[in-house]
Amino acid sequence: MSKKRKVQPPEKLTGIHLTEVPKTAVGVKAIVSALTHIKDEVGVTKGIQLLSKLNQKDGFDCPGCAWPDPDEKRAFLAEYCENGAKAVAEEATKNKVSPIFFTTNSVQELSELSDYQIGKSGRITHPMYLPEGATHYEEISWENAFKMIGKELNSLNSPDEAIFYTSGRTSNEAAFLYQLFVRQFGTNNLPDCSNMCHESSGVALSQTLGIGKGSVTLDDFNHADLVIVIGQNPGTNHPRMLSALGETKKQGGKIITINPLPEVGLMNYKDPQNPLKWVGSGQDLTDLFLPVKINGDVALLKIILKLMKEKEDAEPNSVFDHQFIEEKTAGLEELLKDLDTYSIDELLPQTGLTFDKIKETTELIINNKNIIICWAMGLTQHKNGVDNIREIVNILLLKGSIGKKGAGTCPVRGHSNVQGDRTMGIWERPPASFLDNLEKEFQFKAPRKFGFDVIEAIDAMHKKEAIVFFGMGGNFISATPDTTFTAKALQNCSLTVQVSTKLNRSHLITGKKALILPCLGRTEKDFQEKGEQFVSVENSMGVVHQSKGTLAPCSKNLLSEAAIVAGVANATLQNSTTNWAELISNYDLIRNKIEATIPGFIDFNTRVRIKGGFYLPNNARENDFTPTKTGKANFSINTPSEIKLEKNQFMMMTIRTHDQYNTTIYGLDDRYRGVLNERRVIFMNEDDMNSLHLKKLDLVDLTSHFNKEEREAKGFLVVPYQIPKQCTATYFPEANVLVPLKSKADISNTPTSKTVIITIRKR
Ligand SMILES: Nc1nc2c(c(=O)[nH]1)N[C@H]1C(S)=C(S)[C@@H](COP(=O)(O)OP(=O)(O)OC[C@H]3O[C@@H](n4cnc5c(=O)[nH]c(N)nc54)[C@H](O)[C@@H]3O)O[C@H]1N2
Ligand SMILES: Nc1nc2c(c(=O)[nH]1)N[C@H]1C(S)=C(S)[C@@H](COP(=O)(O)OP(=O)(O)OC[C@H]3O[C@@H](n4cnc5c(=O)[nH]c(N)nc54)[C@H](O)[C@@H]3O)O[C@H]1N2
Ligand SMILES: [Mo]
C-alpha cells in the first residue's frame, strides 16, 4: 500500500564517510560549526544579535540543555556552546512552514522524508487542521481550533480518556497554567518527557535523600576533590559542563569516567572561551577511564562498596564517615550484610573491567573527601536504573560526601526546563499537599487518582481507553519506544493536538483528526495585553531565573504556550472560577499563583527580577534528610543486571550523535565519533565483528528480542569502534522501533533505551 504514512524515518542510507576519532573536543572546530549553523539557518546579523543574548542575565535561556549558568560574571558572547548555538539556529531559522507548504505537500508525502528533512522544513506559521480522511492539512482559525478541542474533550465519557503530554521546554508559567487546566478538566494524565529521562533519578533520590533533584551547585565543582562522570556524554549533550570539569582539574581535583565509550569530550577539551588555548594539545580531563559493559554499573559499584568495606574492616575509621553515618543515615547494617552475599569473582565478569582498574578507582574514592557524582541517561534507562542511582548514593553516604561544599549528587538534566515543569506540577503522580494547595487557591475539586505516565498512556491509547492526545511540545511518536505500536496507539485517537514550534513526525502520524498549534519559541518576544512579558525556568541545579526573547516572532499568527492553554481552558471548562484571560494578560499574575501554591517561591515576582535568579530550597544540599520516610538519608539494597545474553546476542544502547537534539536532527555528522553523513550505523567491537564474519561498513539488519517477541529495524552500517565486547550502540530515534514498550525500569517505568537485546544479520 503506497498510500500509507511512514511511521519511521526511511531506511535510505545517506553516504557515510568515516574519519579518525578526534583526540580533543570543542576548540576552533566547534566554533566554526556553531557559526556555520547560525549563518545557514538564521543569517549573520540576526545571528550575532541572538548569540549576544544567549544565557545572559537580561537575555533568554538556551533552549538546549539544563546545565546552569555561572551565578556571577558572564562573558559577553560566550555563555553558550556549539550545540546551544545549533539549538538557537534551529528555532530562529529563516525557513517557514506556511499554509501553502501544507497545500503543496500531502501528509503522506511528508512522512516519507527523513526526520532531518522534516525538521529542516522550518517553523510552523499558522494553526493547521487535518480533517478526518483528508490528505492535506488546511488552515484553521485559533478560535475554531480551541472550540474543536473543547468539544472533543467535553464529549469524552471521562476526563481520563484524554492524555496531556509535556516536553521539557515549556516555561514555568505555561506549565503551571497547563497542569491547572488539566486538573480542572478532571484528570492527572500528565505524562512528560521526564518519564523517559530522569524519572529513575527522581525516584531513587526521593527514596534515599528526600528530594528528587540533585544537591550540588555549579560552584561545588570548584571545590571537589573527585568528580565521577558515569553514564553521561557531556561533550555533546552538556558541553558547558566541560568548563566546570576543567575548573575541578585546575584546583587539583581528579576525574573518573565510567562509560562503555571513551567519549572524546571527557578525555580532552579546548576551552572555547579562551582563544589562547585553541592551539596546542588541550586540557586532559579524565584521570581514570573505566570502559564498563552496558548495564554493568551495579556490579561495578558493588565491587567498589565491597572494597571500601574491606579496607574499613581492616583499618577502622579509614574509609567511612562514622559521625555522618551515625547522625544522618539509616540502613547501614543491612547494606553491609547484603554486600557479604556477593563475591567479587561473580561480579567482575559483569563489568568487563580488570580488577586492578576497579581497585584504583576505589582508592581514589577512599583517599578523597569531597566527591561529586554526575550521571545521565547511561544510568537511568535500564531495568535496574533506580538501583544504579541508589548504589551511587550508597557510596556518597558512606563517605559523608553530601550536603557540604564540593560534594553531592549531580543528575544532569536534559531539556532546559524539564526540572521546572515537574516543580510546577507536570506529574502524573502529584503529591496530595500540592493538590490541596491548588484546591484552596482555585476553588475546585482536584482529581486524586494518579494518571498515566508515558508508557501507560501509550498502552491506554492502544486499547482505546484514551482517545484524545494533546502534546505540549515534544515529538511523541519519535521519542517514545516501540514506534510501530505507539503509532497504532496515536492512530486510534479521535483527535491528536500538537503545540509545536517546528514540523516533526508527530504531525504526520495522527489521530483521525489532528491539529497543529504553532507557538512562540524561547528566542522570541512575547507581547500580551499588559505589554511585553518574560517567563522563568529552573535549571539542573535548582536556580529559577527569567528568560526573555529578543527576536520578533517568526509569524504574526503565533500564540505563547500560556495563551494557548488559556484558549483551550476557556473553550473547555464550563464552571471554572479561574479568570484565564486575566492571568495571561500579565504573567506576574501567574507567578503570584505559583507563589501561593508551590513552596520555595516566596516573593517570586521580586526575586525573579534579580539578575541571575534565585535558588529553590534543597534539603539534601542543606544536609537535612528529614523528608524521607525514615527521616534520615537511607542506604539501600540494589541488584545487579539480571540480563543474560544468549549466543550471538548483543546488548544495544541507543545514544545521541553530536548533531541532534533528541528527535531534532541538526545535521548528519557525529564528529566526535568519526562518523560523517550517516545516522544508520551500529558501533561494534572488532572481535564481535570477526565472530560474525562482518567487515567495516557491511550492511546489517537488527532484530530485538524481549519475552519471545521480536522487532526488526533494517539497514544499518557496521562501524568498528572501541566498545566492550557484546556491547553495541545505535542512534536514537532510528532504533526506537527496537525498544519494546514493556521493557522498562522497575519503579520509575522508564523505557530501557540503553538495554536492548539484539541479534545482527548480514544482508
Ligand atoms: N546537543 C544535545 N544536547 C542534549 C540533548 C541532545 O539530544 N543533544 N538531549 C538532552 C536530553 S533530553 C538529555 S536527557 C541529555 C542526555 O545526555 P546523555 O545522557 O549524555 O545522552 P546519551 O547520548 O543518551 O548518552 C548516554 C551516555 O551514556 C553511556 N552509557 C550508555 N549505557 C551505559 C551504561 O550501561 N553504563 C554507563 N556507565 N554508561 C552508559 C553512553 O555511552 C553515552 O555516553 O542531554 C540533553 N542535552
Ligand atoms: N531510544 C531512545 N529514546 C529516547 C531517548 C534515548 O536516549 N533513546 N531519550 C529520551 C529522553 S531523555 C527524552 S527527554 C525524550 C524527548 O522527547 P521529546 O521532548 O518529546 O522530544 P524532542 O525531540 O525534544 O521534541 C522536539 C520537538 O519539540 C518542539 N519544540 C521545540 N521547542 C519548543 C517550544 O519551545 N515549545 C513547544 N511547544 N514545542 C517546542 C518542536 O516542534 C520539536 O520538533 O526522548 C526519549 N526517547
Ligand atoms: Mo531527556
CSV table of C-alpha atoms in Angstrom, one decimal, residues 180-406:
chain,number,residue,atom,x,y,z
A,180,LEU,CA,-4.1,23.7,36.4
A,181,PHE,CA,-6.3,23.4,33.3
A,182,VAL,CA,-5.8,19.7,33.0
A,183,ARG,CA,-6.7,19.2,36.7
A,184,GLN,CA,-9.7,21.5,36.5
A,185,PHE,CA,-10.8,19.4,33.5
A,186,GLY,CA,-10.5,16.4,35.8
A,187,THR,CA,-7.5,14.2,35.2
A,188,ASN,CA,-3.9,13.6,36.3
A,189,ASN,CA,-3.0,12.2,32.9
A,190,LEU,CA,0.1,14.4,32.6
A,191,PRO,CA,2.9,12.2,31.3
A,192,ASP,CA,6.1,14.0,30.3
A,193,CYS,CA,9.5,13.5,28.7
A,194,SER,CA,10.9,13.1,32.2
A,195,ASN,CA,9.2,9.7,32.3
A,196,MET,CA,11.7,8.6,29.6
A,197,CYS,CA,14.6,10.5,31.0
A,198,HIS,CA,15.5,11.2,34.7
A,199,GLU,CA,12.5,9.5,36.3
A,200,SER,CA,14.8,6.8,37.7
A,201,SER,CA,16.9,9.6,39.3
A,202,GLY,CA,13.8,11.3,40.8
A,203,VAL,CA,12.5,8.0,42.3
A,204,ALA,CA,15.9,6.9,43.7
A,205,LEU,CA,16.9,10.3,45.1
A,206,SER,CA,13.5,10.9,46.8
A,207,GLN,CA,13.6,7.5,48.5
A,208,THR,CA,17.2,7.9,49.7
A,209,LEU,CA,17.7,11.6,50.2
A,210,GLY,CA,14.2,13.1,50.4
A,211,ILE,CA,14.4,15.2,47.2
A,212,GLY,CA,14.1,14.1,43.6
A,213,LYS,CA,16.7,16.6,42.4
A,214,GLY,CA,20.5,16.8,42.6
A,215,SER,CA,22.2,18.5,45.5
A,216,VAL,CA,25.3,20.3,44.0
A,217,THR,CA,25.7,23.8,42.7
A,218,LEU,CA,28.0,24.9,39.9
A,219,ASP,CA,30.4,26.3,42.5
A,220,ASP,CA,30.8,22.9,44.0
A,221,PHE,CA,32.9,21.9,41.0
A,222,ASN,CA,35.5,24.4,42.1
A,223,HIS,CA,35.8,22.6,45.5
A,224,ALA,CA,35.5,18.9,44.6
A,225,ASP,CA,38.5,16.6,45.2
A,226,LEU,CA,37.0,14.0,42.9
A,227,VAL,CA,34.3,14.1,40.2
A,228,ILE,CA,32.9,10.8,38.8
A,229,VAL,CA,31.1,11.1,35.5
A,230,ILE,CA,29.1,7.9,34.9
A,231,GLY,CA,26.7,7.2,32.0
A,232,GLN,CA,26.9,10.6,30.5
A,233,ASN,CA,28.4,12.3,27.4
A,234,PRO,CA,28.7,16.0,28.3
A,235,GLY,CA,31.0,16.8,25.4
A,236,THR,CA,27.9,16.6,23.2
A,237,ASN,CA,24.9,16.9,25.5
A,238,HIS,CA,26.1,19.4,28.1
A,239,PRO,CA,29.2,20.9,26.6
A,240,ARG,CA,29.4,23.8,29.1
A,241,MET,CA,29.9,21.1,31.8
A,242,LEU,CA,33.4,20.6,30.4
A,243,SER,CA,34.4,24.0,31.7
A,244,ALA,CA,33.2,23.1,35.1
A,245,LEU,CA,35.3,19.9,35.0
A,246,GLY,CA,38.2,21.9,33.7
A,247,GLU,CA,37.9,24.1,36.9
A,248,THR,CA,37.9,21.0,39.1
A,249,LYS,CA,41.1,19.9,37.4
A,250,LYS,CA,42.7,23.4,37.8
A,251,GLN,CA,42.0,23.2,41.5
A,252,GLY,CA,43.8,19.9,41.7
A,253,GLY,CA,40.7,17.6,41.6
A,254,LYS,CA,40.6,14.3,39.8
A,255,ILE,CA,38.1,12.9,37.3
A,256,ILE,CA,36.9,9.4,36.8
A,257,THR,CA,34.8,8.5,33.8
A,258,ILE,CA,32.7,5.3,33.7
A,259,ASN,CA,31.2,4.7,30.2
A,260,PRO,CA,31.3,1.9,27.6
A,261,LEU,CA,32.6,4.5,25.1
A,262,PRO,CA,35.7,6.7,25.5
A,263,GLU,CA,33.6,9.8,24.7
A,264,VAL,CA,36.1,12.4,23.5
A,265,GLY,CA,34.8,15.4,25.3
A,266,LEU,CA,35.5,13.8,28.6
A,267,MET,CA,39.0,12.8,27.6
A,268,ASN,CA,40.4,16.2,26.4
A,269,TYR,CA,39.0,19.6,25.5
A,270,LYS,CA,39.9,23.1,24.5
A,271,ASP,CA,38.2,25.8,26.3
A,272,PRO,CA,36.1,27.8,23.7
A,273,GLN,CA,36.1,30.8,26.0
A,274,ASN,CA,39.9,31.1,26.0
A,275,PRO,CA,41.2,31.6,22.4
A,276,LEU,CA,44.8,31.4,23.7
A,277,LYS,CA,44.2,27.7,24.4
A,278,TRP,CA,42.8,26.8,21.0
A,279,VAL,CA,46.2,25.8,19.7
A,280,GLY,CA,48.2,23.1,21.4
A,281,SER,CA,47.0,19.9,22.9
A,282,GLY,CA,44.1,21.0,25.0
A,283,GLN,CA,43.3,20.1,28.6
A,284,ASP,CA,43.2,16.4,29.7
A,285,LEU,CA,40.1,15.8,31.8
A,286,THR,CA,39.7,12.1,32.7
A,287,ASP,CA,42.3,10.7,35.0
A,288,LEU,CA,40.9,7.2,35.1
A,289,PHE,CA,38.6,5.7,32.4
A,290,LEU,CA,36.5,2.6,33.1
A,291,PRO,CA,35.0,1.1,29.9
A,292,VAL,CA,32.2,-0.7,31.7
A,293,LYS,CA,29.9,-3.1,29.9
A,294,ILE,CA,26.5,-1.7,29.2
A,295,ASN,CA,24.4,-2.2,32.4
A,296,GLY,CA,27.4,-3.4,34.3
A,297,ASP,CA,27.3,-0.4,36.7
A,298,VAL,CA,25.7,-2.0,39.8
A,299,ALA,CA,28.1,-4.9,39.6
A,300,LEU,CA,31.0,-2.3,39.4
A,301,LEU,CA,29.6,-0.1,42.2
A,302,LYS,CA,29.1,-3.2,44.4
A,303,ILE,CA,32.7,-4.2,44.0
A,304,ILE,CA,33.7,-0.7,44.9
A,305,LEU,CA,31.5,-0.9,48.0
A,306,LYS,CA,32.9,-4.3,49.0
A,307,LEU,CA,36.5,-3.0,48.7
A,308,MET,CA,35.6,0.1,50.8
A,309,LYS,CA,34.1,-2.2,53.4
A,310,GLU,CA,37.2,-4.5,53.3
A,311,LYS,CA,39.5,-1.5,54.0
A,312,GLU,CA,37.3,-0.1,56.7
A,313,ASP,CA,37.2,-3.5,58.4
A,314,ALA,CA,41.0,-3.8,58.2
A,315,GLU,CA,41.6,-0.2,59.3
A,316,PRO,CA,38.6,1.2,61.2
A,317,ASN,CA,37.8,4.9,60.5
A,318,SER,CA,40.0,5.0,57.4
A,319,VAL,CA,37.1,5.0,54.9
A,320,PHE,CA,33.6,5.6,56.4
A,321,ASP,CA,32.5,8.9,57.8
A,322,HIS,CA,31.1,7.5,61.0
A,323,GLN,CA,29.8,10.7,62.5
A,324,PHE,CA,27.8,11.5,59.4
A,325,ILE,CA,26.5,7.9,59.2
A,326,GLU,CA,25.5,7.9,62.8
A,327,GLU,CA,23.7,11.3,62.8
A,328,LYS,CA,22.2,11.3,59.4
A,329,THR,CA,21.6,7.9,57.9
A,330,ALA,CA,19.6,4.7,58.3
A,331,GLY,CA,20.1,1.2,57.0
A,332,LEU,CA,23.9,0.8,57.1
A,333,GLU,CA,23.9,-2.7,58.7
A,334,GLU,CA,21.5,-4.1,56.1
A,335,LEU,CA,23.7,-2.8,53.3
A,336,LEU,CA,26.9,-4.3,54.8
A,337,LYS,CA,25.2,-7.6,55.3
A,338,ASP,CA,23.9,-7.7,51.8
A,339,LEU,CA,27.3,-6.8,50.4
A,340,ASP,CA,28.6,-10.0,52.0
A,341,THR,CA,26.3,-12.1,49.9
A,342,TYR,CA,28.1,-11.2,46.7
A,343,SER,CA,31.6,-12.3,45.7
A,344,ILE,CA,33.9,-10.2,43.7
A,345,ASP,CA,34.6,-13.1,41.4
A,346,GLU,CA,31.0,-13.4,40.5
A,347,LEU,CA,30.5,-9.6,39.9
A,348,LEU,CA,33.7,-8.9,38.0
A,349,PRO,CA,32.8,-10.5,34.6
A,350,GLN,CA,29.6,-8.4,34.6
A,351,THR,CA,31.7,-5.3,34.5
A,352,GLY,CA,34.0,-6.2,31.6
A,353,LEU,CA,36.8,-4.4,33.6
A,354,THR,CA,40.0,-5.6,35.2
A,355,PHE,CA,40.1,-5.9,39.0
A,356,ASP,CA,43.1,-3.5,39.1
A,357,LYS,CA,41.2,-0.7,37.5
A,358,ILE,CA,38.4,-1.0,40.0
A,359,LYS,CA,40.9,-1.1,42.8
A,360,GLU,CA,42.5,2.0,41.6
A,361,THR,CA,39.1,3.7,41.4
A,362,THR,CA,38.2,2.6,44.9
A,363,GLU,CA,41.5,4.0,46.2
A,364,LEU,CA,40.7,7.4,44.7
A,365,ILE,CA,37.3,7.3,46.4
A,366,ILE,CA,38.8,6.2,49.7
A,367,ASN,CA,41.5,8.9,49.6
A,368,ASN,CA,39.3,11.8,48.7
A,369,LYS,CA,36.8,13.6,50.9
A,370,ASN,CA,34.7,15.8,48.6
A,371,ILE,CA,33.1,13.7,45.9
A,372,ILE,CA,30.6,14.7,43.2
A,373,ILE,CA,28.9,12.0,41.1
A,374,CYS,CA,27.4,13.1,37.8
A,375,TRP,CA,25.2,11.0,35.6
A,376,ALA,CA,22.5,11.0,32.9
A,377,MET,CA,20.8,8.5,30.6
A,378,GLY,CA,23.6,5.9,30.7
A,379,LEU,CA,22.3,5.1,34.2
A,380,THR,CA,18.6,5.9,34.1
A,381,GLN,CA,17.4,4.0,31.0
A,382,HIS,CA,17.9,0.4,32.3
A,383,LYS,CA,15.6,-2.2,34.0
A,384,ASN,CA,17.6,-1.6,37.2
A,385,GLY,CA,18.0,2.2,36.6
A,386,VAL,CA,16.8,3.1,40.0
A,387,ASP,CA,19.2,0.6,41.5
A,388,ASN,CA,22.1,2.3,39.6
A,389,ILE,CA,21.4,5.6,41.2
A,390,ARG,CA,20.7,4.3,44.7
A,391,GLU,CA,24.1,2.5,44.6
A,392,ILE,CA,25.8,5.8,43.8
A,393,VAL,CA,24.0,7.3,46.8
A,394,ASN,CA,25.4,4.4,49.0
A,395,ILE,CA,28.9,5.4,48.1
A,396,LEU,CA,28.3,9.1,48.8
A,397,LEU,CA,26.7,8.4,52.1
A,398,LEU,CA,29.5,6.1,53.3
A,399,LYS,CA,31.9,8.9,52.6
A,400,GLY,CA,29.6,11.6,54.1
A,401,SER,CA,30.0,13.2,50.8
A,402,ILE,CA,26.8,15.1,50.5
A,403,GLY,CA,25.3,18.3,52.0
A,404,LYS,CA,28.7,20.1,52.1
A,405,LYS,CA,30.8,22.1,49.7
A,406,GLY,CA,32.4,20.3,46.8
